Short mmCIF file of C-alpha atoms in Angstrom, two decimals:
data_model
loop_
_atom_site.label_atom_id
_atom_site.label_comp_id
_atom_site.label_asym_id
_atom_site.label_seq_id
_atom_site.Cartn_x
_atom_site.Cartn_y
_atom_site.Cartn_z
CA MET T 1 95.90 85.41 80.96
CA GLU T 2 94.06 86.95 83.23
CA ALA T 3 95.50 89.99 86.32
CA SER T 4 94.41 88.48 88.53
CA VAL T 5 95.93 84.86 88.16
CA ILE T 6 99.22 87.46 87.35
CA PHE T 7 98.52 89.07 90.75
CA ARG T 8 97.78 85.61 92.95
CA GLN T 9 100.81 84.00 91.47
CA MET T 10 102.51 87.73 92.74
CA CYS T 11 100.94 86.51 95.96
CA MET T 12 102.60 83.82 96.25
CA ILE T 13 106.37 84.95 95.44
CA PHE T 14 106.02 87.76 98.38
CA LEU T 15 104.60 85.12 100.21
CA LEU T 16 107.73 82.67 99.94
CA ILE T 17 109.99 85.57 100.19
CA ALA T 18 108.29 86.59 104.37
CA VAL T 19 109.60 83.13 104.91
CA GLY T 20 113.76 84.18 103.35
CA TYR T 21 113.02 87.97 104.64
CA ALA T 22 111.67 86.57 107.87
CA ALA T 23 114.49 83.82 108.53
CA CYS T 24 116.82 86.28 107.60
CA LYS T 25 116.28 88.86 110.13
CA ARG T 26 115.79 85.39 113.24
CA GLY T 27 119.11 84.59 112.54
CA ILE T 28 118.34 81.12 110.70
CA VAL T 29 120.00 82.16 107.68
CA ASN T 30 122.61 84.64 107.01
CA HIS T 31 124.31 87.03 103.65
CA GLN T 32 126.63 83.97 103.93
CA ALA T 33 123.54 82.11 103.02
CA GLY T 34 122.07 83.50 101.56
CA LYS T 35 125.14 83.17 99.07
CA ALA T 36 125.66 79.26 99.12
CA VAL T 37 122.56 79.10 98.25
CA SER T 38 121.75 82.17 95.04
CA ALA T 39 124.93 79.70 94.27
CA ILE T 40 123.15 77.01 93.50
CA VAL T 41 120.05 78.44 92.60
CA VAL T 42 121.93 79.87 90.03
CA ASN T 43 124.09 76.74 88.69
CA ILE T 44 122.60 73.90 89.67
CA CYS T 45 117.71 74.76 89.94
CA ASN T 46 117.69 77.11 87.06
CA PRO T 47 118.89 75.22 84.90
CA ALA T 48 117.36 72.06 86.22
CA LEU T 49 114.94 73.66 86.10
CA MET T 50 115.30 74.76 81.88
CA LEU T 51 115.95 71.49 80.79
CA THR T 52 112.80 69.92 82.85
CA SER T 53 110.82 72.73 79.96
CA VAL T 54 112.26 70.85 77.32
CA LEU T 55 112.13 66.85 78.37
CA GLU T 56 108.92 67.16 79.87
CA SER T 57 107.72 69.41 77.06
CA GLY T 58 104.99 68.02 74.89
CA GLY T 59 105.99 69.51 71.44
CA GLY T 60 103.45 72.04 70.72
CA ILE T 61 106.39 74.36 70.30
CA SER T 62 107.54 73.92 66.57
CA ASN T 63 110.85 75.35 64.91
CA GLY T 64 109.39 78.00 63.43
CA LYS T 65 107.96 79.78 67.04
CA LEU T 66 111.49 78.84 68.81
CA LEU T 67 112.98 80.76 65.10
CA LEU T 68 109.82 83.37 65.76
CA ALA T 69 110.94 84.11 69.33
CA ALA T 70 114.49 84.18 68.79
CA VAL T 71 113.28 87.64 66.22
CA ALA T 72 111.47 88.67 68.90
CA GLY T 73 113.73 88.38 71.79
CA ILE T 74 116.31 90.05 70.29
CA SER T 75 114.34 92.57 68.49
CA ILE T 76 113.13 93.25 72.73
CA TYR T 77 115.98 93.87 74.10
CA ALA T 78 117.20 96.84 70.88
CA CYS T 79 114.66 98.54 72.16
CA LEU T 80 115.83 98.35 75.97
CA LEU T 81 119.44 99.24 74.86
CA ILE T 82 118.30 102.05 73.24
CA ILE T 83 115.73 103.07 75.91
CA GLY T 84 118.29 102.63 78.04
CA LYS T 85 119.64 104.65 76.81
CA ALA T 86 118.02 107.74 76.95
CA LEU T 87 115.95 107.12 80.04
CA PRO T 88 119.33 108.15 82.62
CA ILE T 89 119.66 111.28 80.35
CA PHE T 90 116.68 112.74 81.99
CA LEU T 91 117.08 110.21 85.29
CA GLY T 92 121.51 110.22 86.01
CA LYS T 93 123.09 112.46 87.95
CA ASP T 94 126.63 111.69 86.05
CA SER T 95 127.96 109.03 83.96
CA LEU T 96 128.12 106.56 87.20
CA GLU T 97 124.47 106.90 87.16
CA ARG T 98 123.36 107.19 83.77
CA ASP T 99 125.13 103.51 83.07
CA GLN T 100 123.11 101.85 86.09
CA TYR T 101 120.22 103.56 85.06
CA THR T 102 120.93 101.43 81.67
CA LEU T 103 121.95 98.74 82.93
CA MET T 104 118.91 98.23 85.37
CA THR T 105 116.12 98.99 82.11
CA LEU T 106 118.08 96.56 80.03
CA PHE T 107 118.36 93.36 82.17
CA GLY T 108 115.79 92.54 84.11
CA ASN T 109 115.03 89.47 86.18
CA ILE T 110 114.11 86.48 84.55
CA GLY T 111 116.01 83.63 86.30
CA PHE T 112 114.68 84.56 89.52
CA ILE T 113 111.39 85.17 89.33
CA GLY T 114 110.92 85.65 85.51
CA ILE T 115 111.74 81.61 85.17
CA PRO T 116 109.55 80.98 88.31
CA VAL T 117 106.59 82.94 87.36
CA ILE T 118 106.21 82.52 83.94
CA SER T 119 106.28 78.53 84.93
CA ALA T 120 103.41 78.79 87.87
CA VAL T 121 101.16 81.58 85.42
CA LEU T 122 101.03 79.89 81.44
CA GLY T 123 102.85 76.44 82.61
CA ALA T 124 106.43 74.74 82.09
CA GLU T 125 106.68 73.80 78.58
CA VAL T 126 106.43 77.86 76.92
CA LEU T 127 110.16 78.76 79.02
CA ILE T 128 111.45 77.45 75.65
CA TYR T 129 110.83 80.86 75.09
CA VAL T 130 112.73 82.24 78.10
CA ILE T 131 116.03 79.46 77.48
CA ILE T 132 115.62 81.76 74.22
CA CYS T 133 115.65 85.26 75.91
CA ASN T 134 117.61 83.81 78.64
CA ILE T 135 121.04 83.01 75.83
CA ILE T 136 120.16 86.51 74.57
CA PHE T 137 120.48 88.67 78.32
CA ASN T 138 124.06 86.21 79.57
CA ILE T 139 125.71 87.80 75.80
CA LEU T 140 124.26 91.56 76.80
CA VAL T 141 124.97 90.92 79.98
CA TYR T 142 128.42 89.33 79.80
CA THR T 143 129.67 91.98 76.93
CA TYR T 144 128.55 95.61 77.04
CA GLY T 145 127.31 94.96 80.58
CA ARG T 146 130.52 93.82 82.43
CA TYR T 147 131.85 96.94 79.41
CA LEU T 148 129.43 100.00 81.38
CA VAL T 149 131.03 98.32 85.72
CA CYS T 150 133.82 98.04 84.75
CA ARG T 151 134.86 101.66 83.06
CA HIS T 152 133.43 103.41 85.99
CA SER T 153 136.26 100.69 88.14
CA GLY T 154 139.62 102.28 87.08
CA GLN T 155 141.13 98.39 86.38
CA GLY T 156 139.98 98.22 82.37
CA ALA T 157 136.66 96.35 80.26
CA ALA T 158 137.13 92.65 80.09
CA PRO T 159 133.42 92.71 77.60
CA SER T 160 134.53 89.12 76.81
CA ARG T 161 134.63 86.62 80.01
CA GLY T 162 131.85 85.42 82.07
CA VAL T 163 129.77 84.99 78.33
CA ILE T 164 130.92 81.29 78.34
CA ASN T 165 128.46 80.20 81.88
CA THR T 166 125.98 77.84 82.83
CA GLY T 167 123.59 79.92 81.60
CA THR T 168 124.48 80.37 78.38
CA VAL T 169 125.78 75.84 78.26
CA VAL T 170 122.53 75.19 79.97
CA GLY T 171 120.03 77.62 77.21
CA VAL T 172 122.19 76.19 74.10
CA ALA T 173 121.81 72.51 75.65
CA CYS T 174 118.10 73.41 76.11
CA VAL T 175 117.29 74.84 72.50
CA ALA T 176 119.03 71.19 71.42
CA LEU T 177 117.33 69.09 72.87
CA PHE T 178 114.28 70.79 72.32
CA LEU T 179 114.57 70.52 68.51
CA LEU T 180 116.43 66.99 68.20
CA LYS T 181 114.60 65.62 70.73
CA PRO T 182 116.85 62.02 72.13
CA ASP T 183 114.34 59.57 73.97
CA LEU T 184 116.32 59.81 77.26
CA PRO T 185 115.82 57.60 80.30
CA GLU T 186 112.69 58.49 82.73
CA VAL T 187 114.30 58.35 85.71
CA LEU T 188 116.96 60.58 84.88
CA VAL T 189 114.39 62.32 83.45
CA LYS T 190 112.59 62.93 86.71
CA SER T 191 115.24 63.43 88.53
CA VAL T 192 115.44 66.88 86.84
CA ASP T 193 112.05 67.35 87.29
CA TYR T 194 112.57 67.38 91.30
CA VAL T 195 115.79 69.70 91.56
CA GLY T 196 113.96 71.72 89.65
CA SER T 197 110.74 72.23 91.33
CA ALA T 198 112.99 73.89 94.45
CA THR T 199 114.09 77.12 91.97
CA THR T 200 110.87 78.72 92.53
CA PHE T 201 111.18 78.61 96.73
CA LEU T 202 115.24 78.65 97.03
CA SER T 203 115.67 81.86 94.44
CA MET T 204 112.84 84.08 96.74
CA MET T 205 113.95 82.81 99.59
CA VAL T 206 116.91 84.84 98.29
CA ILE T 207 115.75 87.87 96.79
CA GLY T 208 113.88 88.07 100.55
CA ILE T 209 117.61 87.22 102.64
CA SER T 210 119.16 90.35 100.19
CA LEU T 211 115.66 92.51 101.83
CA ALA T 212 116.85 91.91 105.48
CA ASN T 213 120.17 92.82 104.69
CA MET T 214 118.81 96.60 103.23
CA PRO T 215 118.57 99.55 104.60
CA LEU T 216 115.61 99.49 102.98
CA GLY T 217 113.99 103.33 105.29
CA LYS T 218 116.82 105.47 102.45
CA ILE T 219 115.89 103.36 99.63
CA PHE T 220 111.40 104.98 99.54
CA ARG T 221 112.99 108.22 99.23
CA GLU T 222 114.73 108.03 96.23
CA ALA T 223 112.00 109.69 94.34
CA ARG T 224 114.05 109.19 89.85
CA LEU T 225 113.04 105.13 91.14
CA TYR T 226 109.61 106.05 91.52
CA VAL T 227 109.09 107.61 88.15
CA TYR T 228 112.27 105.22 86.66
CA ILE T 229 109.18 102.44 87.99
CA LEU T 230 106.21 104.46 85.61
CA VAL T 231 107.78 104.00 82.90
CA ARG T 232 109.87 101.52 82.17
CA HIS T 233 107.63 98.28 84.39
CA ILE T 234 104.42 99.79 83.66
CA LEU T 235 104.81 101.73 79.69
CA ILE T 236 107.54 100.35 77.89
CA PRO T 237 106.08 96.87 78.97
CA ILE T 238 102.56 97.51 78.04
CA ALA T 239 103.65 99.59 74.52
CA ILE T 240 105.96 96.44 74.21
CA GLY T 241 102.67 93.48 74.72
CA TRP T 242 100.06 95.91 71.65
CA ALA T 243 103.14 96.21 70.13
CA LEU T 244 103.54 92.72 69.77
CA LYS T 245 100.16 90.94 69.87
CA PHE T 246 99.87 93.39 66.66
CA LEU T 247 103.20 91.38 64.98
CA ILE T 248 103.04 88.61 66.68
CA ASN T 249 99.39 85.92 66.47
CA ASP T 250 100.68 83.76 69.77
CA PRO T 251 98.82 84.79 72.96
CA GLU T 252 100.89 82.24 74.79
CA MET T 253 104.63 83.84 73.45
CA VAL T 254 102.94 86.96 74.17
CA GLY T 255 102.37 86.62 77.16
CA THR T 256 105.55 84.97 77.68
CA LEU T 257 107.70 87.25 76.42
CA VAL T 258 105.43 90.68 78.24
CA LEU T 259 106.23 88.95 81.63
CA LEU T 260 109.60 88.62 80.82
CA VAL T 261 109.63 92.86 79.86
CA GLY T 262 107.92 93.38 83.26
CA MET T 263 109.86 92.06 85.48
CA PRO T 264 112.13 93.21 87.91
CA VAL T 265 115.49 94.47 88.29
CA ALA T 266 118.17 91.54 88.10
CA ASN T 267 121.13 90.65 90.97
CA LEU T 268 123.50 90.27 88.32
CA PRO T 269 125.50 93.62 87.51
CA LEU T 270 125.19 94.47 91.14
CA MET T 271 126.82 91.09 92.05
CA MET T 272 130.03 92.95 88.54
CA CYS T 273 129.15 96.15 91.34
CA GLU T 274 130.27 94.57 94.14
CA GLU T 275 133.23 92.33 92.44
CA ASN T 276 134.54 95.21 90.61
CA GLY T 277 134.97 98.06 93.23
CA VAL T 278 132.22 100.25 91.76
CA ASP T 279 129.72 101.54 93.85
CA GLY T 280 126.35 99.91 93.62
CA THR T 281 123.74 101.97 95.62
CA LEU T 282 121.97 103.19 92.74
CA LEU T 283 121.17 99.60 91.63
CA SER T 284 120.68 98.48 95.41
CA LYS T 285 118.05 100.21 95.45
CA GLY T 286 116.01 99.94 92.44
CA ILE T 287 116.72 96.01 92.90
CA VAL T 288 114.52 97.02 95.98
CA LEU T 289 111.55 99.20 94.87
CA SER T 290 110.92 97.33 91.38
CA THR T 291 110.91 93.07 93.16
CA LEU T 292 109.02 95.09 95.49
CA PHE T 293 106.15 97.57 93.40
CA SER T 294 106.06 94.09 90.94
CA LEU T 295 102.91 93.01 93.30
CA VAL T 296 101.55 95.41 91.70
CA THR T 297 103.80 96.73 88.62
CA ILE T 298 103.11 93.16 86.53
CA PRO T 299 99.39 92.81 86.66
CA LEU T 300 98.63 96.06 85.70
CA VAL T 301 101.56 95.53 83.04
CA VAL T 302 98.86 91.93 82.03
CA TYR T 303 95.40 94.31 82.79
CA GLY T 304 96.90 96.79 80.10
CA VAL T 305 97.70 94.72 77.32
CA ALA T 306 94.58 92.83 77.21
CA LEU T 307 93.23 96.42 76.84
CA SER T 308 94.65 96.26 73.07
#
């Protein structure tokens, strides 16, 4: 996995984002259309891509590697949780900002950006590792993540609501398919593949539409976020990558996990803020800046890990 390959892939991703941005600015689509496309990606296309990664896998990933990926994923999220409690002490002005920095640190965009980037760079067969991390992500975001959001809403937290959702159900189904390896009709496999192939373009369209509806001038003046991006999206992924290379003798697994750690801020915590009437301004800025800078930060992370 070379940094130059990642850079070219990220350039392609940003061209697709630009299509969504331009389409929104020209009035071809609007914010409501973006929400509809987002729902299609989350509930149909992304799950189909996850299923495709299992249905078309050549069996090169053993059950032992799957277990190792699960242990590594849990360990990574445990580290990010600790960092997510320490880093906001230096950056957040109040309790709400500190909790939002925690959310940004803990939850990366492993769905909209992570799945298409990793699929393009490392191949669909390694997406089983992404699926494992996605299950952990969903459990955490709908428990601890929802708790952090809801305690600022004045309505109380609802930690367990939403844990059983499309992401976790399809994730568990993918693991079951991977373990059982059933012989399914080719027409079914191909149909799922066609739906999943739309994930990259539609998910980047959604991000472009979101950017078109945000005041970019104010976002670029948030100085603390530059410090956050340096630490969270460059230094921490490189450090975790070095540790993984020392502990795991599997370049594809290490590459997948490093890319996941380096992903920009996820959209879901912001959606939770909007749902519960919580001011998510800082989260919005973090999502935009980290996504824009990922064109540089992700190749830097890959290059930094490769030097070890």
